[in-house]
Tab-separated table of C-alpha atoms and ligand atoms in Angstrom:
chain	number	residue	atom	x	y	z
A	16	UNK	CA	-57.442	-83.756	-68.956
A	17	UNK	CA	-54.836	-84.344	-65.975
A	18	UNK	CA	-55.391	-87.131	-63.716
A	19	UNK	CA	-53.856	-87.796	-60.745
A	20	UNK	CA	-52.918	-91.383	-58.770
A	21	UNK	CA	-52.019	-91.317	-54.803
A	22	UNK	CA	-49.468	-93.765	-54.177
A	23	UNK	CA	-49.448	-94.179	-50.229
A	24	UNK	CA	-45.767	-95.788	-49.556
A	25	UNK	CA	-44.539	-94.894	-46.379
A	26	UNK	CA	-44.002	-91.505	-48.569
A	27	UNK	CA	-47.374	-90.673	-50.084
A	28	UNK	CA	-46.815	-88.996	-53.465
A	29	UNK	CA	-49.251	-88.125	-56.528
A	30	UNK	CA	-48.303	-89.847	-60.338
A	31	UNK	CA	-49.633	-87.326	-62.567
A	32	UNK	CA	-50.653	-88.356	-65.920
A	33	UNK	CA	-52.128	-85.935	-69.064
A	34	UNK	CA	-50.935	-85.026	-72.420
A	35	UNK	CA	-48.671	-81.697	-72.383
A	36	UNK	CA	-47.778	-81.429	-68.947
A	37	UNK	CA	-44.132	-81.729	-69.536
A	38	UNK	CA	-43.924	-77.848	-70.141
A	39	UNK	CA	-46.134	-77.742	-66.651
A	40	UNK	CA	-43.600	-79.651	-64.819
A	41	UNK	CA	-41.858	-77.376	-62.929
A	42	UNK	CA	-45.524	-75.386	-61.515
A	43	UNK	CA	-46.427	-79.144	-60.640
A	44	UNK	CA	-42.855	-79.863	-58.904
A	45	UNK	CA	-42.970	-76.079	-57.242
A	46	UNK	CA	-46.163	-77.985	-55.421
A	47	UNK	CA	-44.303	-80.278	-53.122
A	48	UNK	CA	-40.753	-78.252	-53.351
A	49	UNK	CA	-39.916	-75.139	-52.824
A	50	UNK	CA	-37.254	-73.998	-55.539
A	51	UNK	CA	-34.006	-75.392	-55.275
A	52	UNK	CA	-31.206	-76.620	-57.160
A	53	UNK	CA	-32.626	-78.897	-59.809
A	54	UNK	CA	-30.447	-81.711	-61.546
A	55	UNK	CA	-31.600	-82.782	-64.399
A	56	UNK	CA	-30.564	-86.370	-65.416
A	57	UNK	CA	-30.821	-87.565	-68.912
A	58	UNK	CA	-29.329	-89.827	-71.903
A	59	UNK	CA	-28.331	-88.287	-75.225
A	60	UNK	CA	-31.708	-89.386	-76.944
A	61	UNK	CA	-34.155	-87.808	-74.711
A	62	UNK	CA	-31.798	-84.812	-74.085
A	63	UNK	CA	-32.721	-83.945	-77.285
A	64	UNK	CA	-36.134	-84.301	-77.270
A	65	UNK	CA	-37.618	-82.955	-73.827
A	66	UNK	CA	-34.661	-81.515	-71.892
A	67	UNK	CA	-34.931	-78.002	-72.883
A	68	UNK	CA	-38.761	-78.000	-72.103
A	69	UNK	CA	-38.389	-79.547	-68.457
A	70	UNK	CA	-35.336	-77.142	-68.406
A	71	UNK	CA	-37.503	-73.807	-69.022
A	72	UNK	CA	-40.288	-75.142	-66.898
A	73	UNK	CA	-38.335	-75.440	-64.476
A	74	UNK	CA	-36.400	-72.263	-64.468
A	75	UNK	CA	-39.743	-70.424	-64.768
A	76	UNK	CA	-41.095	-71.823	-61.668
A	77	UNK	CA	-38.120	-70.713	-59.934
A	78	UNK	CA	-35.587	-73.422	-60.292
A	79	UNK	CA	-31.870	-73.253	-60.788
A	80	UNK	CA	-30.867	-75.931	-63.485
A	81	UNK	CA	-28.017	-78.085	-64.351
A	82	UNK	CA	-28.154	-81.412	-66.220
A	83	UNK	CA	-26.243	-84.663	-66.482
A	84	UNK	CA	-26.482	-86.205	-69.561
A	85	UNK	CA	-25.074	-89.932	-70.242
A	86	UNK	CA	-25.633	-92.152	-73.046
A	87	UNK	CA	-29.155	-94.014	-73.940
A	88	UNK	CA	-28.618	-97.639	-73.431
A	89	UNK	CA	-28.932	-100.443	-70.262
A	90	UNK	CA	-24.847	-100.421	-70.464
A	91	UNK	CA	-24.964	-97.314	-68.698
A	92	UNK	CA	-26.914	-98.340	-65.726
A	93	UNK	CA	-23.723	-99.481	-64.151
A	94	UNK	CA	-20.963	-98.419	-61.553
A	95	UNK	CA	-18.747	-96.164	-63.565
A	96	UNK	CA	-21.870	-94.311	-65.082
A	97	UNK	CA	-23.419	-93.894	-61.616
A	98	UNK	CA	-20.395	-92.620	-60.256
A	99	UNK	CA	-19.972	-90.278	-62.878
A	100	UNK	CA	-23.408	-89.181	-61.845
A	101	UNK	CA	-22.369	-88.547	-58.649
A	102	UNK	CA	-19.236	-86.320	-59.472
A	103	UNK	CA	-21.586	-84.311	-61.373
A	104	UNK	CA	-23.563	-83.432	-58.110
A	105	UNK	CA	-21.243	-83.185	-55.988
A	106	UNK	CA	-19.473	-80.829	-58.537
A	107	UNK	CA	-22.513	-78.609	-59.293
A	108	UNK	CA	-22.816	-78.425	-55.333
A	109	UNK	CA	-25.821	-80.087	-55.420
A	110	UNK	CA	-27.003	-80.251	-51.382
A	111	UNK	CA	-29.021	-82.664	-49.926
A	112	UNK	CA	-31.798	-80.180	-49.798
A	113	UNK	CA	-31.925	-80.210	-53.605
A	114	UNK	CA	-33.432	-82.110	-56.467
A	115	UNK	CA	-32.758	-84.945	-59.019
A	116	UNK	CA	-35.080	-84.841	-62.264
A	117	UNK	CA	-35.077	-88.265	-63.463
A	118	UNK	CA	-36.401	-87.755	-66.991
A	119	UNK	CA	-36.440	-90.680	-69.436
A	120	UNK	CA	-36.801	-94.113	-69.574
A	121	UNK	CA	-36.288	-96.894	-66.648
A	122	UNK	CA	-32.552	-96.753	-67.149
A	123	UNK	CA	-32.650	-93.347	-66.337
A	124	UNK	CA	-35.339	-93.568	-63.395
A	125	UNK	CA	-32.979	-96.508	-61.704
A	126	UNK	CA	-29.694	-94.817	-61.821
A	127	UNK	CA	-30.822	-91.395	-60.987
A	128	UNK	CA	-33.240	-92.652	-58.728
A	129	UNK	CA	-30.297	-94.581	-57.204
A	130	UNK	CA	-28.059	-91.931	-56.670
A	131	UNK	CA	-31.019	-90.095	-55.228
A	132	UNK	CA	-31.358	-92.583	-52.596
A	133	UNK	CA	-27.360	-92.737	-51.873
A	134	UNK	CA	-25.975	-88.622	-52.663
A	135	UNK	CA	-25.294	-87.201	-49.084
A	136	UNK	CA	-27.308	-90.438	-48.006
A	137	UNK	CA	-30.317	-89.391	-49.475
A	138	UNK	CA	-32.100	-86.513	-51.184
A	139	UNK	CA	-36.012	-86.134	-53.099
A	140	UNK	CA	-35.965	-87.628	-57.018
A	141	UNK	CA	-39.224	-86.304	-59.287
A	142	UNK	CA	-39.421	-88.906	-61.835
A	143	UNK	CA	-40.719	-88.149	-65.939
A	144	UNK	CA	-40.640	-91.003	-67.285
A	145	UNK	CA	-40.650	-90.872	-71.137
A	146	UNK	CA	-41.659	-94.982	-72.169
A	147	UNK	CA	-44.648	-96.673	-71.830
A	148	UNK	CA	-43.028	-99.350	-69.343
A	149	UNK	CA	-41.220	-96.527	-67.109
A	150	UNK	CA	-44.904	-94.714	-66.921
A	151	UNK	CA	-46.451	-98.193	-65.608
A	152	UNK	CA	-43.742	-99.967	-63.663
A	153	UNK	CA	-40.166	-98.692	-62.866
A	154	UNK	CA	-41.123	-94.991	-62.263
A	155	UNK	CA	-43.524	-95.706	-59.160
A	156	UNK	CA	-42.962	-98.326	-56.230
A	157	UNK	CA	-39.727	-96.546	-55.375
A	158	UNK	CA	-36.923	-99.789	-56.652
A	159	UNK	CA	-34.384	-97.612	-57.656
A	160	UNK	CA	-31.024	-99.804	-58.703
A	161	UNK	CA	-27.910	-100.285	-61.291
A	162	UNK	CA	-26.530	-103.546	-62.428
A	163	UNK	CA	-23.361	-105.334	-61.880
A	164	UNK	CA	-21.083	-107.991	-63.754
A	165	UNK	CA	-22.979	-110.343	-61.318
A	166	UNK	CA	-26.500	-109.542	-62.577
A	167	UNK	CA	-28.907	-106.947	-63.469
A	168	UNK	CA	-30.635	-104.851	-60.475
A	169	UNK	CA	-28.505	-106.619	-57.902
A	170	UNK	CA	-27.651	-102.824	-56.154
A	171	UNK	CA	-29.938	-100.636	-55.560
A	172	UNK	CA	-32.536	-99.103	-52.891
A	173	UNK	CA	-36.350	-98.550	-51.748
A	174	UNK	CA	-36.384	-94.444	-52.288
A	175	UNK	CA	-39.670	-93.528	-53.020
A	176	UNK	CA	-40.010	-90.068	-55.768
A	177	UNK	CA	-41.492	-87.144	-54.357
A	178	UNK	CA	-43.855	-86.853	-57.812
A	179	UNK	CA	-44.064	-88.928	-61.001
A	180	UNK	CA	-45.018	-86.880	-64.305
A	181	UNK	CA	-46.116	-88.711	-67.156
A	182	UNK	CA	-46.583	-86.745	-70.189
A	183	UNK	CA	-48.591	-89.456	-72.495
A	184	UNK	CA	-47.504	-87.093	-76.014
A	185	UNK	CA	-43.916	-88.479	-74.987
A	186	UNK	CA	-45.027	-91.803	-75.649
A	187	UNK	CA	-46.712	-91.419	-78.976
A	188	UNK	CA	-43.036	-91.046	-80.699
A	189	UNK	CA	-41.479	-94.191	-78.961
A	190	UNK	CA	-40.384	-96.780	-81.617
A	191	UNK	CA	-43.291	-99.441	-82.294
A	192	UNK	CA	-41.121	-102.109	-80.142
A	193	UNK	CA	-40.625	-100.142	-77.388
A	194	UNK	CA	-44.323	-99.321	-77.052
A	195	UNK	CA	-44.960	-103.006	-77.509
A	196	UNK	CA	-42.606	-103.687	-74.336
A	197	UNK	CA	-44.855	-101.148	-71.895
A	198	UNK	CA	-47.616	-103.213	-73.560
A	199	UNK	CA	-46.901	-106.298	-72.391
A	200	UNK	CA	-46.395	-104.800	-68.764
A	201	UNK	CA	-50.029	-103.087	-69.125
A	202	UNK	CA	-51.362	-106.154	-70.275
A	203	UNK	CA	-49.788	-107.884	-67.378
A	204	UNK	CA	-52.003	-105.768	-65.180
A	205	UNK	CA	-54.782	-106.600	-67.364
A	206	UNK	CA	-53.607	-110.704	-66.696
A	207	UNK	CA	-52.665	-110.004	-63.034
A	208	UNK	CA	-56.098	-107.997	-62.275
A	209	UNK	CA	-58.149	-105.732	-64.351
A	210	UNK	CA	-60.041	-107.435	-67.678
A	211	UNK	CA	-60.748	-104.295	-68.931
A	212	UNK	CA	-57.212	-103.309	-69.587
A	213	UNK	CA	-56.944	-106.933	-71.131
A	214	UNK	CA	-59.839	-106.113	-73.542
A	215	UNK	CA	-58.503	-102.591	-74.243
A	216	UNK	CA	-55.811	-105.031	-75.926
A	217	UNK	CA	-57.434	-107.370	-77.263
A	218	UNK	CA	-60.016	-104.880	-79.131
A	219	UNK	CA	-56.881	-102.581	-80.421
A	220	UNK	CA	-58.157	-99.986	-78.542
A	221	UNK	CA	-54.707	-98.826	-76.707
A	222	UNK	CA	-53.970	-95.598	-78.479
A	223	UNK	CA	-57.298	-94.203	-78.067
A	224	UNK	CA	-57.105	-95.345	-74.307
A	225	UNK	CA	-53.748	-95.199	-73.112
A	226	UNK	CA	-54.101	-92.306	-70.601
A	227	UNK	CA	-56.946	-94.462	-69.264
A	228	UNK	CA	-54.642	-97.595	-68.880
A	229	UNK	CA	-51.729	-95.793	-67.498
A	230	UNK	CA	-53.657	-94.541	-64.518
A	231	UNK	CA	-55.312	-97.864	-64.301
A	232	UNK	CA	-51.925	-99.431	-63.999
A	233	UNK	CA	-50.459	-97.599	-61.509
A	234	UNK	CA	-53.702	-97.585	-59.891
A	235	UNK	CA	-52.800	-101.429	-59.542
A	236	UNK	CA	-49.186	-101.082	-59.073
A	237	UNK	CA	-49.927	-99.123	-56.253
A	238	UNK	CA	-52.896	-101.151	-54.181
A	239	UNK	CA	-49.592	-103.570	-53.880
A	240	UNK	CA	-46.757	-101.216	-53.149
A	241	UNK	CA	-48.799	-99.832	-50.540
A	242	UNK	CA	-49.229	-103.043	-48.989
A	243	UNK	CA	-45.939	-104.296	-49.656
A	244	UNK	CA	-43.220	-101.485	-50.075
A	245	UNK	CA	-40.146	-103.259	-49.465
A	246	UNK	CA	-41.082	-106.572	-51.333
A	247	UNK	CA	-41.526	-109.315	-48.877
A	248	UNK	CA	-44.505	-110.844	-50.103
A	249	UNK	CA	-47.109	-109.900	-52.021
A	250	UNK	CA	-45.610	-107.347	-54.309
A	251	UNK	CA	-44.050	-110.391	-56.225
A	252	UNK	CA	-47.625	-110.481	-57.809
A	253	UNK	CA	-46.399	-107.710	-60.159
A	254	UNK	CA	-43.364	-110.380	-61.729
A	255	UNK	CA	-46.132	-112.476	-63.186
A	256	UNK	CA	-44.291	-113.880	-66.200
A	257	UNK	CA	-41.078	-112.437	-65.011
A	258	UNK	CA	-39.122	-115.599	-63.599
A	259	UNK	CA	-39.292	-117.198	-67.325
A	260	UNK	CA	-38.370	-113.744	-69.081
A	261	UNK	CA	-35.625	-112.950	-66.966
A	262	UNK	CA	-34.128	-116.466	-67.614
A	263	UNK	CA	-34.841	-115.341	-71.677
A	264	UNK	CA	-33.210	-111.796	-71.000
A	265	UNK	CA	-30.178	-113.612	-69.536
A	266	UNK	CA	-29.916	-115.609	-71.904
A	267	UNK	CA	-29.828	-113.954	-74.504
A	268	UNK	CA	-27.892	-110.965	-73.102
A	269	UNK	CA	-30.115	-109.101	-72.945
A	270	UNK	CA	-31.326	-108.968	-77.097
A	271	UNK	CA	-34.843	-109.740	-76.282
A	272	UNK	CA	-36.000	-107.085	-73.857
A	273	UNK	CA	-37.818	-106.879	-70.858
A	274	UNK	CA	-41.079	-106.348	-71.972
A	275	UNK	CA	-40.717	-109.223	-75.232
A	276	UNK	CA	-39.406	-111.176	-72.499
A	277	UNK	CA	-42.504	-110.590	-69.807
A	278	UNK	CA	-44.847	-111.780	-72.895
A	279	UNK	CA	-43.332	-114.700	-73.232
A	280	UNK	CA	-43.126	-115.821	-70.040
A	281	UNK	CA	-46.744	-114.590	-69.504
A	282	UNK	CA	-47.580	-116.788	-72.298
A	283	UNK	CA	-45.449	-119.765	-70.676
A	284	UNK	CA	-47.120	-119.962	-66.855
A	285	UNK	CA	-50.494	-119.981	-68.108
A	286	UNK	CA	-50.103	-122.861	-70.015
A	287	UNK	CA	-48.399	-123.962	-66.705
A	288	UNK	CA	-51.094	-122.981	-64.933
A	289	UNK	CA	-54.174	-124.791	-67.055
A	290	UNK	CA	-51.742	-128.015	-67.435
A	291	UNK	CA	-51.722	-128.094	-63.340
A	292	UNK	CA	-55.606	-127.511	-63.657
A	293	UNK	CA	-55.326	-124.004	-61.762
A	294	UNK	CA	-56.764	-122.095	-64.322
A	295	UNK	CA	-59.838	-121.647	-66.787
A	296	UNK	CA	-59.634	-123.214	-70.023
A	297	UNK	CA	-58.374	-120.986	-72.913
A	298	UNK	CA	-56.787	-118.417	-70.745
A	299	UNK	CA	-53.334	-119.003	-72.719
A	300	UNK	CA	-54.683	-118.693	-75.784
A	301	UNK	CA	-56.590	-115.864	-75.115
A	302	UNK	CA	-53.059	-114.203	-73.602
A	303	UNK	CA	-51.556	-115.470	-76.875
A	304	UNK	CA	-54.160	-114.392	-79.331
A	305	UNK	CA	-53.722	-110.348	-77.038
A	306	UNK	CA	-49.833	-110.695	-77.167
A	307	UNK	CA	-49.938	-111.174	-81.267
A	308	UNK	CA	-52.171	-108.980	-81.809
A	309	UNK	CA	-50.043	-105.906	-79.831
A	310	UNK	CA	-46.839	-107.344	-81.917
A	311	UNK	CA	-45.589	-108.987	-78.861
A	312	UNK	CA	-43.765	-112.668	-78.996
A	313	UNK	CA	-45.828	-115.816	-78.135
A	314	UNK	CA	-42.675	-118.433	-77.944
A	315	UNK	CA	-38.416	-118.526	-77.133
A	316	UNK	CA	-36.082	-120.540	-79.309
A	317	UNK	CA	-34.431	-121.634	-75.388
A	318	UNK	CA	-35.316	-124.738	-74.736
A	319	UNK	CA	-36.715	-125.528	-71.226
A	320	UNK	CA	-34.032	-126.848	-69.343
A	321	UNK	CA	-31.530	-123.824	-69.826
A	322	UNK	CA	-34.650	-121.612	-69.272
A	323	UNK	CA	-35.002	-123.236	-66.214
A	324	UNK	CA	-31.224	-123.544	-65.036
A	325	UNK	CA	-30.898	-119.410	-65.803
A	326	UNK	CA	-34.020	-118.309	-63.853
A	327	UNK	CA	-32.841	-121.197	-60.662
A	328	UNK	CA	-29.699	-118.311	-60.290
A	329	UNK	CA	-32.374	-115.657	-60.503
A	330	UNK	CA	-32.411	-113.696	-57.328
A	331	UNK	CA	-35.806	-114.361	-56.857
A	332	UNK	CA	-35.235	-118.051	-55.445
A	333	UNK	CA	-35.574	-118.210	-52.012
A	334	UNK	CA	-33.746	-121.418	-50.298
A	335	UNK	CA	-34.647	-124.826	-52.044
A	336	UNK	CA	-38.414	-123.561	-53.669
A	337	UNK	CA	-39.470	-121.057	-55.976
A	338	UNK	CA	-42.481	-118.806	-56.017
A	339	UNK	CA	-44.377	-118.512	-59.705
A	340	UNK	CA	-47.213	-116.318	-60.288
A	341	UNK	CA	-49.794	-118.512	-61.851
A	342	UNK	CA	-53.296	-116.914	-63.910
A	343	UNK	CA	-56.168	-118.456	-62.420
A	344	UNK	CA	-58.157	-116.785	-64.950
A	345	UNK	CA	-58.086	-112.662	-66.635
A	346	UNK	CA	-58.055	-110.825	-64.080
A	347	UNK	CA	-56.830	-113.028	-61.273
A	348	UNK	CA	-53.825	-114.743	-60.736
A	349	UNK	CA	-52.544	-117.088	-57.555
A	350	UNK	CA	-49.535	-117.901	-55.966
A	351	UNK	CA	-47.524	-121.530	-56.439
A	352	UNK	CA	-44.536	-122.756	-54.334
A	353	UNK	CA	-42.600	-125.505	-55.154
A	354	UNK	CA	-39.288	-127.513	-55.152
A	355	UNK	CA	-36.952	-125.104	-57.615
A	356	UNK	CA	-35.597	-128.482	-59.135
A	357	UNK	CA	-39.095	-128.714	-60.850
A	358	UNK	CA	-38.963	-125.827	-62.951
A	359	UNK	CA	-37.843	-127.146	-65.952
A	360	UNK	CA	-40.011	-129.705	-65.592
A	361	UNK	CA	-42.543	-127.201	-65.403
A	362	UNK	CA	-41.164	-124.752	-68.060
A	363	UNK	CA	-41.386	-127.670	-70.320
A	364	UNK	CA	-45.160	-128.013	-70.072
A	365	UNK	CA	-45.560	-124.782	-71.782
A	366	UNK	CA	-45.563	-125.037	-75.866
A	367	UNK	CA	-43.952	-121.821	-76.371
A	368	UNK	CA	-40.381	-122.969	-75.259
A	369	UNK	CA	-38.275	-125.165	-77.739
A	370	UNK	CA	-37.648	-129.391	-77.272
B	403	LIG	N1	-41.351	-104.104	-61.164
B	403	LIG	C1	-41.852	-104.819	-60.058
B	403	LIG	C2	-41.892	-104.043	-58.793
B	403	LIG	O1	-41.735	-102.831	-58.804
B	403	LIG	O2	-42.040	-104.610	-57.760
């Protein structure tokens, strides 16, 4: 069955979630565009796998197609590779009145979305993601970005899609560690706000549910984009566990990803949280005891202070204090400010960081 979520950013457009629909996806794109000139962007992987079925959808709802392939990795989320990406359109003579078919994961969905938001100074993006974690987080909320020497993320726009597609059957073939990274996001939402998603988890239930907890998620993701589009506030909710696992991302170049990262740091400020005597008693090990259990990470072989002296360059500090996401318990979480000299300290409270 296809579902639908509304996401109501200052652009309101529909996520669309069911098993199949990637062979639907240019009917459900002819829906809020008339047919145009549609760019397909993709890396060498997923070119393989899906691009000739969004292709032929496409063309047979009317579509002219080209396609910009690039090579699968977060290397090519950069300068050269996005300008390479906008050669290609200009090349093609792709118009501002066009299309860009971001289809793969959330390297893919940044850059394209990117040069979506910057081509001509702006045209519409249709996102398909093809992960777990680019279904639930970097395909909807409109960040769009690339990375620099300086950091990752640290260009980039607000450009809302004009449709998200999310074929689940795309997900069933990812790699067991790249599932487990969309995991920990979903179970993040679970954390940040819905305990049913948590026990979907904790029961080993995903695979029989995960259409169910994809909509949920982005059900959640949305409730804050909407009332935060641009990020000034309360859309830092959705980095719960993110300040500690980007300092472990950093760190380690970028080995452990995102999503191994995320648990982690999940794991990290709720032991945080219960040692400051915000939060109900057992919540970390019940977040550790979900985390194993999904073959996510519990603990980081960094040691507090360099944990805490990467994530004080994050770009997330604001002047001289720092904003964590703390669980109060599953399914609600609360905000904590304080002096960005502490977190170390603070880091060091939690037994899943070394020394
Ligand atoms: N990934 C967090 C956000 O979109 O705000």
């Amino acid at each position: 069955m296809m579902e639908s979520v509304t996401v109501g950013a200052s652009k309101k457009y529909e996520v669309i979630i069911g098993s199949g629909i990637l062979r639907d996806c240019g009917e459900l794109i002819s829906r809020v565009k008339a047919p145009c000139l549609a760019c397909i962007v993709t890396d060498d992987i997923v070119d393989g796998l899906y691009a000739d079925t969004v292709e032929e959808s496409l063309r047979s709802a009317g579509f002219s197609v080209v396609k910009h392939v690039f090579p699968n990795g977060e290397q090519s989320k950069c300068l050269e590779c996005y300008g390479r990406l906008l050669d290609v359109l200009s090349a093609e003579g792709v118009t501002r009145t066009d299309l860009i078919v971001a289809l793969g994961g959330g390297v893919c969905g940044d850059m394209a979305g990117f040069a979506a938001a910057t081509y001509l100074r702006g045209m519409d993006y249709v996102q398909i993601p093809t992960t777990f974690l680019a279904a639930i987080d970097s395909s909807v909320g409109g960040k769009t970005a690339i990375d620099i020497s300086a950091g990752k993320n640290l260009v980039g726009a607000f450009h809302q899609p004009i449709e998200v597609i999310c074929d689940t059957d795309t997900l069933s073939t990812l790699r067991p560690e790249t599932f487990a990274d969309g995991a920990a996001e979903a179970i993040k939402y679970g954390v940040l706000s819905d305990p049913e998603i948590f026990d979907i988890f904790s029961e080993g239930r995903i695979r029989e549910e995960l259409q169910h907890v994809i909509k949920r998620s982005v059900e959640i993701k949305s409730e804050y984009v909407e009332k935060d589009e641009f990020d000034t506030g309360l859309r830092m909710y959705l980095n719960l566990g993110h300040t500690p696992g980007h300092a472990m991302e950093k760190l380690s170049h970028f080995s452990v990803t995102h999503g191994h990262a995320v648990a982690t740091g999940m794991v990290m400020v709720a032991d945080i949280s219960e040692k400051l005597g915000f939060c109900e008693a057992g919540t970390a090990e019940r977040i550790r005891q979900v985390l194993l259990k999904n073959q996510l990470p519990i603990s980081t072989s960094f040691g507090a202070a360099e944990l805490g002296e990467a994530a004080l360059t994050d770009k997330k500090r604001r002047g001289a204090s720092i904003r964590l996401i703390l669980p109060v318990r599953i399914g609600e979480c609360m905000l904590y400010e304080t002096d960005a000299e502490k977190l170390p300290e603070l880091f060091a409270m939690s037994e899943a960081v070394e020394g």
